[in-house]
CSV table of C-alpha atoms in Angstrom, one decimal:
chain,number,residue,atom,x,y,z
T,1,MET,CA,-12.8,24.2,11.7
T,2,GLY,CA,-11.9,24.0,15.4
T,3,ILE,CA,-11.8,20.6,17.7
T,4,HIS,CA,-10.9,21.4,21.3
T,5,ASN,CA,-10.7,18.0,23.0
T,6,SER,CA,-9.2,17.6,26.3
T,7,ASP,CA,-6.0,15.8,25.2
T,8,ASP,CA,-5.3,18.3,22.6
T,9,SER,CA,-2.8,20.8,24.4
T,10,SER,CA,-2.5,23.2,21.3
T,11,ALA,CA,-6.1,24.2,21.8
T,12,ALA,CA,-6.4,27.4,23.2
T,13,THR,CA,-8.9,27.0,26.1
T,14,THR,CA,-10.8,29.9,27.3
T,15,PHE,CA,-13.3,28.3,29.6
T,16,VAL,CA,-13.4,26.1,32.7
T,17,ILE,CA,-16.2,23.9,33.5
T,18,LYS,CA,-16.4,21.9,36.5
T,19,ASN,CA,-18.3,18.4,36.0
T,20,PRO,CA,-21.4,18.3,37.8
T,21,THR,CA,-21.8,16.0,40.9
T,22,ILE,CA,-23.7,12.8,40.1
T,23,LYS,CA,-26.5,12.6,42.9
T,24,PHE,CA,-28.5,10.1,41.4
T,25,THR,CA,-28.0,6.5,40.1
T,26,LYS,CA,-30.6,4.1,41.2
T,27,LEU,CA,-34.2,3.4,40.2
T,28,PHE,CA,-37.1,5.7,41.5
T,29,ILE,CA,-39.7,3.3,42.3
T,30,ASN,CA,-43.1,4.4,44.3
T,31,GLY,CA,-41.3,7.7,45.6
T,32,GLU,CA,-38.1,6.1,46.7
T,33,PHE,CA,-34.7,5.5,45.1
T,34,VAL,CA,-33.8,1.9,45.0
T,35,ASP,CA,-31.4,-0.7,43.8
T,36,SER,CA,-32.4,-3.1,41.1
T,37,ILE,CA,-33.5,-6.3,42.2
T,38,SER,CA,-30.7,-8.2,40.3
T,39,GLY,CA,-28.0,-5.5,41.6
T,40,LYS,CA,-26.9,-5.3,38.1
T,41,THR,CA,-25.4,-1.7,36.7
T,42,PHE,CA,-24.5,-0.2,33.4
T,43,GLU,CA,-22.0,2.4,32.4
T,44,THR,CA,-23.2,5.7,31.2
T,45,ILE,CA,-20.5,7.2,29.0
T,46,ASP,CA,-19.0,11.0,28.4
T,47,PRO,CA,-19.1,11.2,24.5
T,48,ARG,CA,-16.7,14.1,24.8
T,49,THR,CA,-14.0,11.4,25.9
T,50,GLY,CA,-15.4,8.0,26.0
T,51,ASP,CA,-14.7,7.7,29.4
T,52,VAL,CA,-17.3,6.4,32.1
T,53,ILE,CA,-19.1,9.1,34.1
T,54,THR,CA,-20.7,6.6,36.3
T,55,ARG,CA,-22.7,3.3,36.9
T,56,ILE,CA,-26.5,3.3,36.9
T,57,ALA,CA,-28.8,0.9,38.2
T,58,GLU,CA,-30.3,-1.7,35.6
T,59,GLY,CA,-33.7,-2.4,35.7
T,60,ASP,CA,-35.3,-5.3,34.3
T,61,LYS,CA,-38.5,-7.2,34.1
T,62,GLU,CA,-38.9,-7.5,38.0
T,63,ASP,CA,-38.1,-4.1,38.7
T,64,VAL,CA,-40.8,-2.9,36.1
T,65,ASP,CA,-43.2,-5.4,37.7
T,66,LEU,CA,-42.5,-3.3,41.0
T,67,ALA,CA,-43.0,0.0,39.2
T,68,VAL,CA,-46.3,-1.1,37.6
T,69,LYS,CA,-47.7,-2.4,41.0
T,70,ALA,CA,-46.8,0.9,42.6
T,71,ALA,CA,-48.4,2.9,39.5
T,72,ARG,CA,-51.3,0.6,39.7
T,73,VAL,CA,-51.8,1.1,43.5
T,74,ALA,CA,-51.2,5.1,42.9
T,75,PHE,CA,-54.1,5.0,40.0
T,76,ASP,CA,-56.7,2.8,41.5
T,77,HIS,CA,-56.4,3.9,45.0
T,78,GLY,CA,-54.2,7.1,45.4
T,79,PRO,CA,-55.2,10.8,45.2
T,80,TRP,CA,-53.7,11.8,41.9
T,81,PRO,CA,-56.5,10.5,39.3
T,82,ARG,CA,-58.9,12.1,42.1
T,83,LEU,CA,-57.7,15.5,42.6
T,84,PRO,CA,-59.5,18.3,41.0
T,85,GLY,CA,-57.5,19.4,37.9
T,86,ALA,CA,-56.5,22.5,39.4
T,87,ALA,CA,-54.9,20.7,42.2
T,88,ARG,CA,-53.0,18.6,39.8
T,89,ALA,CA,-52.0,21.9,38.0
T,90,ARG,CA,-50.5,23.5,41.1
T,91,ILE,CA,-48.4,20.5,41.9
T,92,MET,CA,-46.9,20.5,38.0
T,93,MET,CA,-46.4,24.5,38.3
T,94,LYS,CA,-44.2,23.7,41.2
T,95,PHE,CA,-42.7,21.1,39.5
T,96,ALA,CA,-41.6,23.6,36.8
T,97,ASP,CA,-40.3,26.2,39.3
T,98,LEU,CA,-38.0,23.5,40.7
T,99,ILE,CA,-36.7,22.8,37.1
T,100,GLU,CA,-35.9,26.6,36.5
T,101,GLU,CA,-34.3,26.7,39.8
T,102,ASN,CA,-31.7,23.7,39.1
T,103,VAL,CA,-31.1,24.5,35.5
T,104,GLU,CA,-27.5,25.2,35.5
T,105,GLU,CA,-27.2,21.8,37.4
T,106,LEU,CA,-29.4,20.0,35.1
T,107,ALA,CA,-27.8,21.5,31.7
T,108,ALA,CA,-24.4,20.5,32.7
T,109,LEU,CA,-25.8,16.8,33.2
T,110,GLU,CA,-27.4,17.2,30.1
T,111,THR,CA,-24.2,18.1,28.2
T,112,ILE,CA,-21.7,15.5,30.0
T,113,ASP,CA,-24.5,12.6,29.2
T,114,ALA,CA,-25.5,13.5,25.8
T,115,GLY,CA,-22.8,15.7,24.3
T,116,LYS,CA,-25.4,18.5,23.7
T,117,LEU,CA,-24.2,22.2,23.7
T,118,LEU,CA,-24.3,23.5,27.5
T,119,SER,CA,-25.6,26.9,25.7
T,120,MET,CA,-28.4,25.0,24.2
T,121,THR,CA,-29.4,22.8,27.1
T,122,LYS,CA,-29.2,26.1,29.4
T,123,ALA,CA,-31.0,28.4,27.2
T,124,ARG,CA,-33.6,26.2,25.5
T,125,ASP,CA,-34.1,22.5,26.4
T,126,ILE,CA,-34.2,23.0,30.2
T,127,PRO,CA,-36.5,26.3,30.3
T,128,HIS,CA,-38.4,24.3,27.5
T,129,ALA,CA,-39.2,21.3,29.8
T,130,ALA,CA,-40.6,23.8,32.4
T,131,SER,CA,-42.9,25.4,29.8
T,132,ILE,CA,-44.4,22.0,28.5
T,133,LEU,CA,-45.2,21.1,32.2
T,134,ARG,CA,-47.3,24.5,32.5
T,135,TYR,CA,-49.0,24.2,29.2
T,136,TYR,CA,-50.4,21.1,30.3
T,137,ALA,CA,-50.8,22.2,33.8
T,138,GLY,CA,-52.9,24.6,32.0
T,139,ALA,CA,-55.0,22.1,30.5
T,140,ALA,CA,-55.8,19.8,33.6
T,141,ASP,CA,-58.7,21.7,34.8
T,142,LYS,CA,-60.1,22.0,31.1
T,143,ILE,CA,-60.8,18.2,30.8
T,144,HIS,CA,-64.5,17.5,30.0
T,145,GLY,CA,-66.9,15.4,27.6
T,146,GLU,CA,-69.9,16.7,25.8
T,147,VAL,CA,-73.8,16.3,26.3
T,148,LEU,CA,-75.3,14.4,23.4
T,149,LYS,CA,-78.1,15.3,21.2
T,150,MET,CA,-79.9,11.8,21.3
T,151,SER,CA,-82.6,11.0,18.6
T,152,ARG,CA,-84.8,9.6,21.1
T,153,GLU,CA,-86.1,9.7,24.8
T,154,LEU,CA,-82.6,9.4,26.4
T,155,HIS,CA,-80.0,11.6,27.8
T,156,GLY,CA,-76.4,11.0,27.0
T,157,TYR,CA,-73.1,12.4,27.7
T,158,THR,CA,-69.1,11.6,27.6
T,159,LEU,CA,-66.6,11.5,30.2
T,160,GLN,CA,-62.9,11.9,29.6
T,161,GLU,CA,-61.1,9.6,31.8
T,162,PRO,CA,-57.5,9.2,32.5
T,163,ILE,CA,-56.5,5.8,30.5
T,164,GLY,CA,-54.7,4.4,33.5
T,165,VAL,CA,-50.9,3.2,34.2
T,166,VAL,CA,-48.8,4.2,31.2
T,167,GLY,CA,-45.6,3.3,30.1
T,168,GLN,CA,-42.9,5.6,28.4
T,169,ILE,CA,-39.8,4.9,26.6
T,170,ILE,CA,-37.7,8.0,25.6
T,171,PRO,CA,-34.5,8.5,23.2
T,172,TRP,CA,-31.4,9.8,23.9
T,173,ASN,CA,-31.1,12.8,21.7
T,174,TYR,CA,-33.4,15.0,23.8
T,175,PRO,CA,-33.6,13.4,27.2
T,176,THR,CA,-34.9,16.3,28.9
T,177,VAL,CA,-37.5,17.6,26.4
T,178,MET,CA,-38.6,14.2,25.6
T,179,PHE,CA,-39.1,13.2,29.3
T,180,PHE,CA,-41.3,16.5,29.7
T,181,LEU,CA,-43.3,15.7,26.3
T,182,LYS,CA,-44.3,12.3,27.7
T,183,VAL,CA,-44.8,12.9,31.3
T,184,SER,CA,-46.7,16.3,31.5
T,185,PRO,CA,-49.8,15.3,29.6
T,186,ALA,CA,-50.0,12.1,31.1
T,187,LEU,CA,-49.9,13.8,34.6
T,188,ALA,CA,-52.4,16.2,33.6
T,189,ALA,CA,-54.5,13.7,32.6
T,190,GLY,CA,-54.4,11.9,35.8
T,191,CYS,CA,-52.5,9.1,34.7
T,192,THR,CA,-49.8,7.3,36.7
T,193,ILE,CA,-46.4,6.5,35.0
T,194,ILE,CA,-43.3,4.3,34.5
T,195,ILE,CA,-40.8,6.0,32.0
T,196,LYS,CA,-37.6,4.3,30.8
T,197,PRO,CA,-34.9,6.9,29.6
T,198,ALA,CA,-32.4,5.8,27.1
T,199,GLU,CA,-29.8,3.9,28.7
T,200,GLN,CA,-27.1,6.4,27.2
T,201,THR,CA,-28.8,9.3,29.0
T,202,PRO,CA,-30.2,8.6,32.2
T,203,LEU,CA,-29.0,11.2,34.4
T,204,THR,CA,-31.6,14.0,34.0
T,205,ALA,CA,-34.5,11.7,34.1
T,206,LEU,CA,-33.4,10.3,37.7
T,207,TYR,CA,-32.8,14.1,38.7
T,208,TYR,CA,-36.5,15.0,37.6
T,209,ALA,CA,-37.9,12.3,39.5
T,210,HIS,CA,-36.2,13.8,42.7
T,211,LEU,CA,-37.7,17.2,41.7
T,212,ALA,CA,-41.2,15.5,41.3
T,213,LYS,CA,-41.1,14.2,44.5
T,214,LEU,CA,-40.0,17.7,46.0
T,215,ALA,CA,-42.9,19.2,44.2
T,216,GLY,CA,-45.7,17.1,45.8
T,217,ILE,CA,-46.3,14.3,43.3
T,218,PRO,CA,-47.6,11.3,45.3
T,219,ASP,CA,-45.5,8.2,45.6
T,220,GLY,CA,-46.2,5.7,42.6
T,221,VAL,CA,-47.4,8.3,40.0
T,222,LEU,CA,-44.1,9.0,38.3
T,223,ASN,CA,-41.7,6.0,38.6
T,224,VAL,CA,-37.9,6.1,36.6
T,225,VAL,CA,-36.8,2.4,35.5
T,226,ASN,CA,-33.4,3.0,33.9
T,227,GLY,CA,-32.3,-0.3,31.7
T,228,LEU,CA,-32.1,-1.9,28.4
T,229,GLY,CA,-34.5,-1.8,25.6
T,230,SER,CA,-34.3,-5.5,25.6
T,231,GLY,CA,-34.8,-5.7,29.4
T,232,ALA,CA,-36.9,-2.9,30.9
T,233,GLY,CA,-38.3,-1.6,27.7
T,234,ALA,CA,-39.5,-5.1,26.5
T,235,ALA,CA,-41.1,-5.6,29.9
T,236,ILE,CA,-42.8,-2.3,29.7
T,237,SER,CA,-44.4,-3.2,26.0
T,238,SER,CA,-45.4,-6.5,27.0
T,239,HIS,CA,-47.1,-5.8,30.6
T,240,MET,CA,-50.4,-7.1,31.1
T,241,ASP,CA,-51.2,-4.4,33.6
T,242,ILE,CA,-49.9,-1.3,31.7
T,243,ASP,CA,-52.8,0.2,29.7
T,244,ALA,CA,-51.0,2.5,27.2
T,245,VAL,CA,-47.3,2.8,25.9
T,246,SER,CA,-45.9,5.8,24.3
T,247,PHE,CA,-42.5,5.6,22.5
T,248,THR,CA,-40.0,7.7,20.6
T,249,GLY,CA,-37.1,6.3,18.9
T,250,SER,CA,-36.3,4.2,16.0
T,251,THR,CA,-38.9,2.4,13.4
T,252,GLU,CA,-37.4,-0.9,14.1
T,253,VAL,CA,-37.9,-0.8,17.9
T,254,GLY,CA,-41.4,0.8,17.4
T,255,ARG,CA,-42.4,-2.3,15.4
T,256,LYS,CA,-41.5,-4.7,18.3
T,257,ILE,CA,-43.2,-2.6,20.9
T,258,LEU,CA,-46.6,-2.6,18.4
T,259,GLN,CA,-45.9,-6.5,18.3
T,260,ALA,CA,-45.7,-7.0,22.0
T,261,ALA,CA,-48.6,-4.6,22.6
T,262,ALA,CA,-50.8,-6.9,20.5
T,263,ALA,CA,-49.3,-10.0,21.8
T,264,SER,CA,-49.9,-8.9,25.4
T,265,ASN,CA,-53.0,-7.0,26.7
T,266,LEU,CA,-53.7,-4.9,23.3
T,267,LYS,CA,-52.8,-1.8,25.1
T,268,VAL,CA,-53.1,1.6,23.6
T,269,VAL,CA,-49.8,2.6,21.5
T,270,SER,CA,-48.2,5.8,20.3
T,271,LEU,CA,-45.1,5.7,18.2
T,272,GLU,CA,-43.0,8.6,17.2
T,273,LEU,CA,-40.3,6.9,14.9
T,274,GLY,CA,-37.7,7.9,12.5
T,275,GLY,CA,-37.4,10.2,9.6
T,276,LYS,CA,-35.7,11.3,6.5
T,277,SER,CA,-37.2,14.8,6.0
T,278,PRO,CA,-36.9,16.8,2.7
T,279,LEU,CA,-36.0,20.4,2.6
T,280,ILE,CA,-37.3,21.8,-0.6
T,281,ILE,CA,-35.7,25.1,-2.1
T,282,PHE,CA,-37.1,27.4,-4.9
T,283,ASN,CA,-35.5,29.5,-7.2
T,284,ASP,CA,-37.3,32.5,-5.6
T,285,ALA,CA,-35.8,32.0,-2.3
T,286,ASP,CA,-33.3,34.2,-0.6
T,287,VAL,CA,-30.1,32.1,-1.0
T,288,ASP,CA,-28.5,33.3,2.4
T,289,ILE,CA,-31.7,32.4,4.4
T,290,ALA,CA,-31.9,29.0,2.6
T,291,ALA,CA,-28.5,28.0,3.0
T,292,ASP,CA,-28.9,29.1,7.0
T,293,LEU,CA,-32.0,26.7,7.1
T,294,ALA,CA,-30.4,24.0,5.3
T,295,LEU,CA,-27.4,24.1,7.6
T,296,LEU,CA,-29.5,24.4,10.8
T,297,GLY,CA,-31.7,21.7,9.3
T,298,PHE,CA,-28.9,18.9,9.0
T,299,LEU,CA,-26.4,20.3,12.0
T,300,TYR,CA,-28.5,21.3,15.0
T,301,ASN,CA,-28.0,19.1,18.0
T,302,LYS,CA,-25.0,17.4,15.6
T,303,GLY,CA,-27.7,15.9,13.2
T,304,GLU,CA,-29.3,13.8,16.0
T,305,VAL,CA,-32.8,15.1,15.3
T,306,CYS,CA,-35.5,12.7,13.8
T,307,VAL,CA,-36.8,15.7,11.9
T,308,ALA,CA,-33.4,16.8,10.4
T,309,SER,CA,-33.3,18.0,7.1
T,310,SER,CA,-31.0,15.4,5.9
T,311,ARG,CA,-32.3,15.3,2.0
T,312,VAL,CA,-32.0,18.9,0.4
T,313,TYR,CA,-33.5,19.6,-2.9
T,314,VAL,CA,-32.5,22.7,-4.8
T,315,GLN,CA,-34.1,24.2,-7.8
T,316,GLU,CA,-31.8,24.3,-10.5
T,317,GLY,CA,-31.7,28.2,-11.1
T,318,ILE,CA,-29.8,28.6,-7.7
T,319,TYR,CA,-28.3,25.7,-7.0
T,320,GLU,CA,-24.8,26.5,-7.8
T,321,GLU,CA,-24.9,29.5,-5.7
T,322,LEU,CA,-26.6,27.7,-2.8
T,323,VAL,CA,-24.0,24.7,-2.8
T,324,LYS,CA,-21.3,27.3,-2.7
T,325,LYS,CA,-22.4,29.3,0.3
T,326,LEU,CA,-23.5,26.0,2.2
T,327,VAL,CA,-19.9,24.4,1.8
T,328,GLU,CA,-18.3,27.8,3.1
T,329,LYS,CA,-21.0,27.7,6.1
T,330,ALA,CA,-20.1,24.1,7.0
T,331,LYS,CA,-16.3,24.2,6.8
T,332,ALA,CA,-16.9,27.3,9.3
T,333,TRP,CA,-18.7,25.4,11.7
T,334,VAL,CA,-16.8,24.7,14.9
T,335,VAL,CA,-17.1,21.4,16.5
T,336,GLY,CA,-15.8,20.7,19.6
T,337,ASP,CA,-16.2,20.5,23.7
T,338,PRO,CA,-20.0,21.1,24.0
T,339,PHE,CA,-19.2,23.2,27.2
T,340,ASP,CA,-17.1,25.6,25.0
T,341,PRO,CA,-19.3,28.7,24.3
T,342,LYS,CA,-17.8,29.0,21.2
T,343,VAL,CA,-18.4,25.6,19.9
T,344,GLN,CA,-21.6,24.9,17.2
T,345,GLN,CA,-21.4,21.0,17.4
T,346,GLY,CA,-20.5,18.4,19.9
T,347,PRO,CA,-19.7,14.9,19.8
T,348,GLN,CA,-22.2,12.0,18.5
T,349,ILE,CA,-24.0,10.2,21.4
T,350,ASP,CA,-21.9,7.0,21.9
T,351,LYS,CA,-19.4,5.1,19.8
T,352,THR,CA,-22.1,3.0,18.0
T,353,GLN,CA,-24.0,5.7,16.6
T,354,TYR,CA,-20.2,7.3,15.8
T,355,GLU,CA,-19.3,4.2,13.9
T,356,LYS,CA,-22.8,4.5,12.1
T,357,VAL,CA,-22.4,7.6,10.8
T,358,LEU,CA,-18.8,7.0,9.5
T,359,SER,CA,-20.2,4.0,7.9
T,360,TYR,CA,-22.9,5.8,6.0
T,361,ILE,CA,-20.6,8.2,5.0
T,362,GLU,CA,-18.4,5.7,3.3
T,363,HIS,CA,-21.6,4.3,1.6
T,364,GLY,CA,-21.9,7.6,-0.1
T,365,LYS,CA,-18.5,7.6,-1.2
T,366,ARG,CA,-18.8,4.1,-2.6
T,367,GLU,CA,-22.2,4.6,-4.2
T,368,GLY,CA,-21.0,7.3,-6.3
T,369,ALA,CA,-22.1,10.5,-4.6
T,370,THR,CA,-19.9,13.7,-4.7
T,371,LEU,CA,-18.3,14.7,-1.1
T,372,LEU,CA,-18.1,18.4,-1.2
T,373,THR,CA,-16.9,18.7,2.4
T,374,GLY,CA,-16.5,17.0,5.6
T,375,GLY,CA,-16.6,13.2,5.8
T,376,LYS,CA,-14.1,12.4,8.4
T,377,SER,CA,-14.2,12.1,12.4
T,378,LEU,CA,-12.0,14.9,14.5
T,379,GLY,CA,-9.9,14.7,17.4
T,380,ARG,CA,-8.0,12.0,19.4
T,381,LYS,CA,-10.7,11.6,21.7
T,382,GLY,CA,-14.5,11.4,21.8
T,383,TYR,CA,-17.0,10.9,19.1
T,384,PHE,CA,-16.6,14.1,16.8
T,385,ILE,CA,-17.6,14.2,13.1
T,386,GLU,CA,-17.0,17.0,10.7
T,387,PRO,CA,-20.2,18.3,9.1
T,388,THR,CA,-20.5,16.3,5.9
T,389,ILE,CA,-22.2,17.2,2.5
T,390,PHE,CA,-22.7,14.8,-0.5
T,391,THR,CA,-24.2,16.2,-3.9
T,392,ASP,CA,-25.2,14.1,-6.9
T,393,VAL,CA,-27.1,11.9,-4.6
T,394,LYS,CA,-29.4,9.4,-6.4
T,395,GLU,CA,-32.7,8.3,-4.8
T,396,GLU,CA,-31.2,4.4,-4.4
T,397,MET,CA,-28.4,5.8,-2.6
T,398,LEU,CA,-28.7,4.6,1.2
T,399,ILE,CA,-27.4,8.1,2.3
T,400,ALA,CA,-30.8,9.2,0.7
T,401,LYS,CA,-32.9,6.4,2.0
T,402,ASP,CA,-31.9,5.8,5.4
T,403,GLU,CA,-32.1,7.8,8.7
T,404,ILE,CA,-28.5,8.6,9.6
T,405,PHE,CA,-29.1,10.4,12.8
T,406,GLY,CA,-25.8,12.6,12.2
T,407,PRO,CA,-24.2,15.5,10.6
T,408,VAL,CA,-24.6,14.3,7.1
T,409,MET,CA,-26.7,16.3,4.2
T,410,ALA,CA,-27.7,14.4,0.9
T,411,LEU,CA,-28.0,17.2,-1.6
T,412,ALA,CA,-29.8,17.2,-5.1
T,413,LYS,CA,-31.0,19.2,-7.9
T,414,PHE,CA,-34.7,19.6,-9.3
T,415,LYS,CA,-36.4,21.5,-12.1
T,416,THR,CA,-40.1,21.5,-11.7
T,417,ILE,CA,-42.3,21.6,-8.7
T,418,GLU,CA,-44.0,18.3,-9.5
T,419,GLU,CA,-40.4,16.8,-9.7
T,420,ALA,CA,-39.8,18.2,-6.1
T,421,ILE,CA,-43.0,16.7,-4.7
T,422,LYS,CA,-42.6,13.4,-6.1
T,423,ARG,CA,-38.7,13.4,-5.0
T,424,ALA,CA,-39.9,14.4,-1.4
T,425,ASN,CA,-42.5,11.5,-1.2
T,426,ASN,CA,-40.1,9.1,-2.4
T,427,THR,CA,-39.4,8.0,1.2
T,428,ARG,CA,-40.8,5.5,3.9
T,429,TYR,CA,-40.9,8.1,6.2
T,430,GLY,CA,-43.3,10.9,6.9
T,431,LEU,CA,-42.5,13.0,9.8
T,432,ALA,CA,-41.5,16.6,8.5
T,433,ALA,CA,-40.5,18.7,5.6
T,434,GLY,CA,-39.6,22.2,4.8
T,435,ILE,CA,-40.3,24.4,1.9
T,436,VAL,CA,-38.3,27.9,1.2
T,437,THR,CA,-40.0,30.0,-1.3
T,438,LYS,CA,-41.4,33.6,-1.7
T,439,ASP,CA,-44.5,32.5,-3.6
T,440,LEU,CA,-47.7,31.5,-1.5
T,441,ASN,CA,-49.3,29.8,-4.2
T,442,VAL,CA,-46.0,27.3,-4.5
T,443,ALA,CA,-46.1,26.9,-0.3
T,444,ASN,CA,-49.8,25.9,-0.4
T,445,THR,CA,-49.5,23.3,-3.2
T,446,VAL,CA,-46.3,21.5,-1.8
T,447,SER,CA,-47.4,22.0,1.7
T,448,ARG,CA,-50.4,20.1,0.8
T,449,SER,CA,-48.9,17.5,-1.3
T,450,ILE,CA,-46.2,16.3,1.0
T,451,ARG,CA,-47.1,13.6,3.2
T,452,ALA,CA,-45.6,14.3,6.5
T,453,GLY,CA,-46.8,15.4,9.8
T,454,THR,CA,-45.2,18.8,10.1
T,455,ILE,CA,-44.5,21.3,7.3
T,456,TRP,CA,-42.5,24.5,8.0
T,457,ILE,CA,-42.3,27.0,5.3
T,458,ASN,CA,-39.6,29.2,5.5
T,459,CYS,CA,-38.6,28.1,8.8
T,460,TYR,CA,-37.4,24.9,10.2
T,461,PHE,CA,-37.4,23.0,14.0
T,462,ALA,CA,-40.5,25.6,14.4
T,463,PHE,CA,-42.1,23.8,17.4
T,464,ASP,CA,-44.2,25.1,19.8
T,465,ASN,CA,-45.9,23.6,22.9
T,466,ASP,CA,-49.4,24.0,21.1
T,467,VAL,CA,-48.8,22.7,17.6
T,468,PRO,CA,-49.1,18.8,17.3
T,469,PHE,CA,-46.1,16.7,16.3
T,470,GLY,CA,-46.0,13.3,14.8
T,471,GLY,CA,-45.6,11.3,11.8
T,472,TYR,CA,-47.2,9.7,8.7
T,473,LYS,CA,-46.3,6.3,7.1
T,474,MET,CA,-43.2,4.9,8.9
T,475,SER,CA,-42.6,7.8,11.0
T,476,GLY,CA,-45.3,6.3,13.4
T,477,PHE,CA,-48.8,7.6,14.9
T,478,GLY,CA,-50.1,9.7,17.5
T,479,LYS,CA,-48.9,13.1,18.8
T,480,ASP,CA,-46.9,14.9,21.3
T,481,TYR,CA,-47.5,18.7,21.7
T,482,GLY,CA,-50.6,20.2,21.9
T,483,LEU,CA,-53.9,19.1,23.3
T,484,GLU,CA,-54.0,15.8,20.9
T,485,SER,CA,-51.0,14.5,23.1
T,486,LEU,CA,-53.2,15.3,26.1
T,487,HIS,CA,-56.0,13.0,24.3
T,488,LYS,CA,-53.8,10.1,23.9
T,489,TYR,CA,-54.0,9.5,27.8
T,490,LEU,CA,-57.6,10.0,28.0
T,491,GLN,CA,-60.5,7.6,26.9
T,492,VAL,CA,-63.8,8.6,26.3
T,493,LYS,CA,-66.5,7.3,27.9
T,494,SER,CA,-70.4,7.3,27.1
T,495,VAL,CA,-73.0,7.7,29.9
T,496,VAL,CA,-76.7,7.2,28.7
T,497,THR,CA,-80.0,7.5,30.9
T,498,PRO,CA,-83.8,7.2,30.0
T,499,LEU,CA,-85.6,10.6,29.8
T,500,TYR,CA,-89.4,10.3,31.1
T,501,ASN,CA,-92.1,12.9,30.4
T,502,THR,CA,-89.4,15.5,29.1
T,503,PRO,CA,-90.7,18.4,27.1
T,504,TRP,CA,-87.9,17.9,24.9
T,505,LEU,CA,-85.1,16.0,23.6
């Protein structure tokens, strides 16, 4: 397993990367970059080294108030909600073009701020952001209601109207993708927005604010308020003049947002929260394919994925063979500087998350799980952790119950399909699940039996713009992706008028 840290002189470095210039560090309110009212700033850290990248303006309640005021004026009196859908679409398409024109700089920003692989951000995350924008731009001129068949002399129809000013709070694991999963459908619907990026990863959000202005999005329509959850996040959740809030993050914070919304103006809430997703591998599975899916499922993006397949259940007939392959593949996995094209896993997002993951590894050892591989930190600088696989994992262990959000797999054996379904559903979460089998009947039965919002059969992380994504149970409610996401930024108005002397109803 390779680790190439900047202070490791013995590591052969065959790549040269120049860190991007940081151009935007302020808040973006009403079309302008501005300092926070308090003048406070916070550090954003490079997880490869633990060093400070730059200081970012720290927004708080007063800054959120300013942003909401700008968004309210833009919604109540500005052009954006009143433009024909096709006109909004043209501006959104221009926004997408600008993202693609700046892909190199955006990918590098994402990598230094979030520790994500440069190869992935450049080939997937940034282009995907542009594709999300284009998908919802294509829906902007197709928002319409229905004519209703009334039961008496009345003409009824529905209107789909933008919900208003929306607050959006996004996590640090996918700063770019989550920004556009929230912003794109809200823009298409004609809403105005206050978005708070995670305090760990504000750099790309501010760059996107700059590109939005260049694309022609009117002032006040898209506002970016950096800050802490306890400050800017809490102010958004409890604001009396925000009509809806959408949040992706932990279940604990989701609860606070729901409570704040209820205690303030009963704003509409959408929550995409934690997960502890099972991957169920049956005896008839191709062992090589299954091992690759299981590896991808818990190591992709260094395990910092809400749908990570951190619980893997393998039927007893292929258990020993699959475990052997998994351990071989995990030991060969390359951890190191995410700018290095040979590296497969970068650092955890920050020191807090790094220490949390290591503490769960210690819990696993202490509670009696068998550590097959990994379990240690890597390098002298930064927040790197080995791919870690535990077996002999019992359902009551913390590593089987809690979302770890790191490169840790809990592996267990099962006998029957009924046992697999029962164990898969034995969680407070319900975000996603995977099934690996060649038997269509097994796939159908299990996919309909697991209480989760997304089921992947013989694949994993198979996201698409048109496929709704969201959770069951304590993984939240409301959808990102698909037209369902557009609809959460719209509200239905019914209009009824009498009919006189009509020949038919």
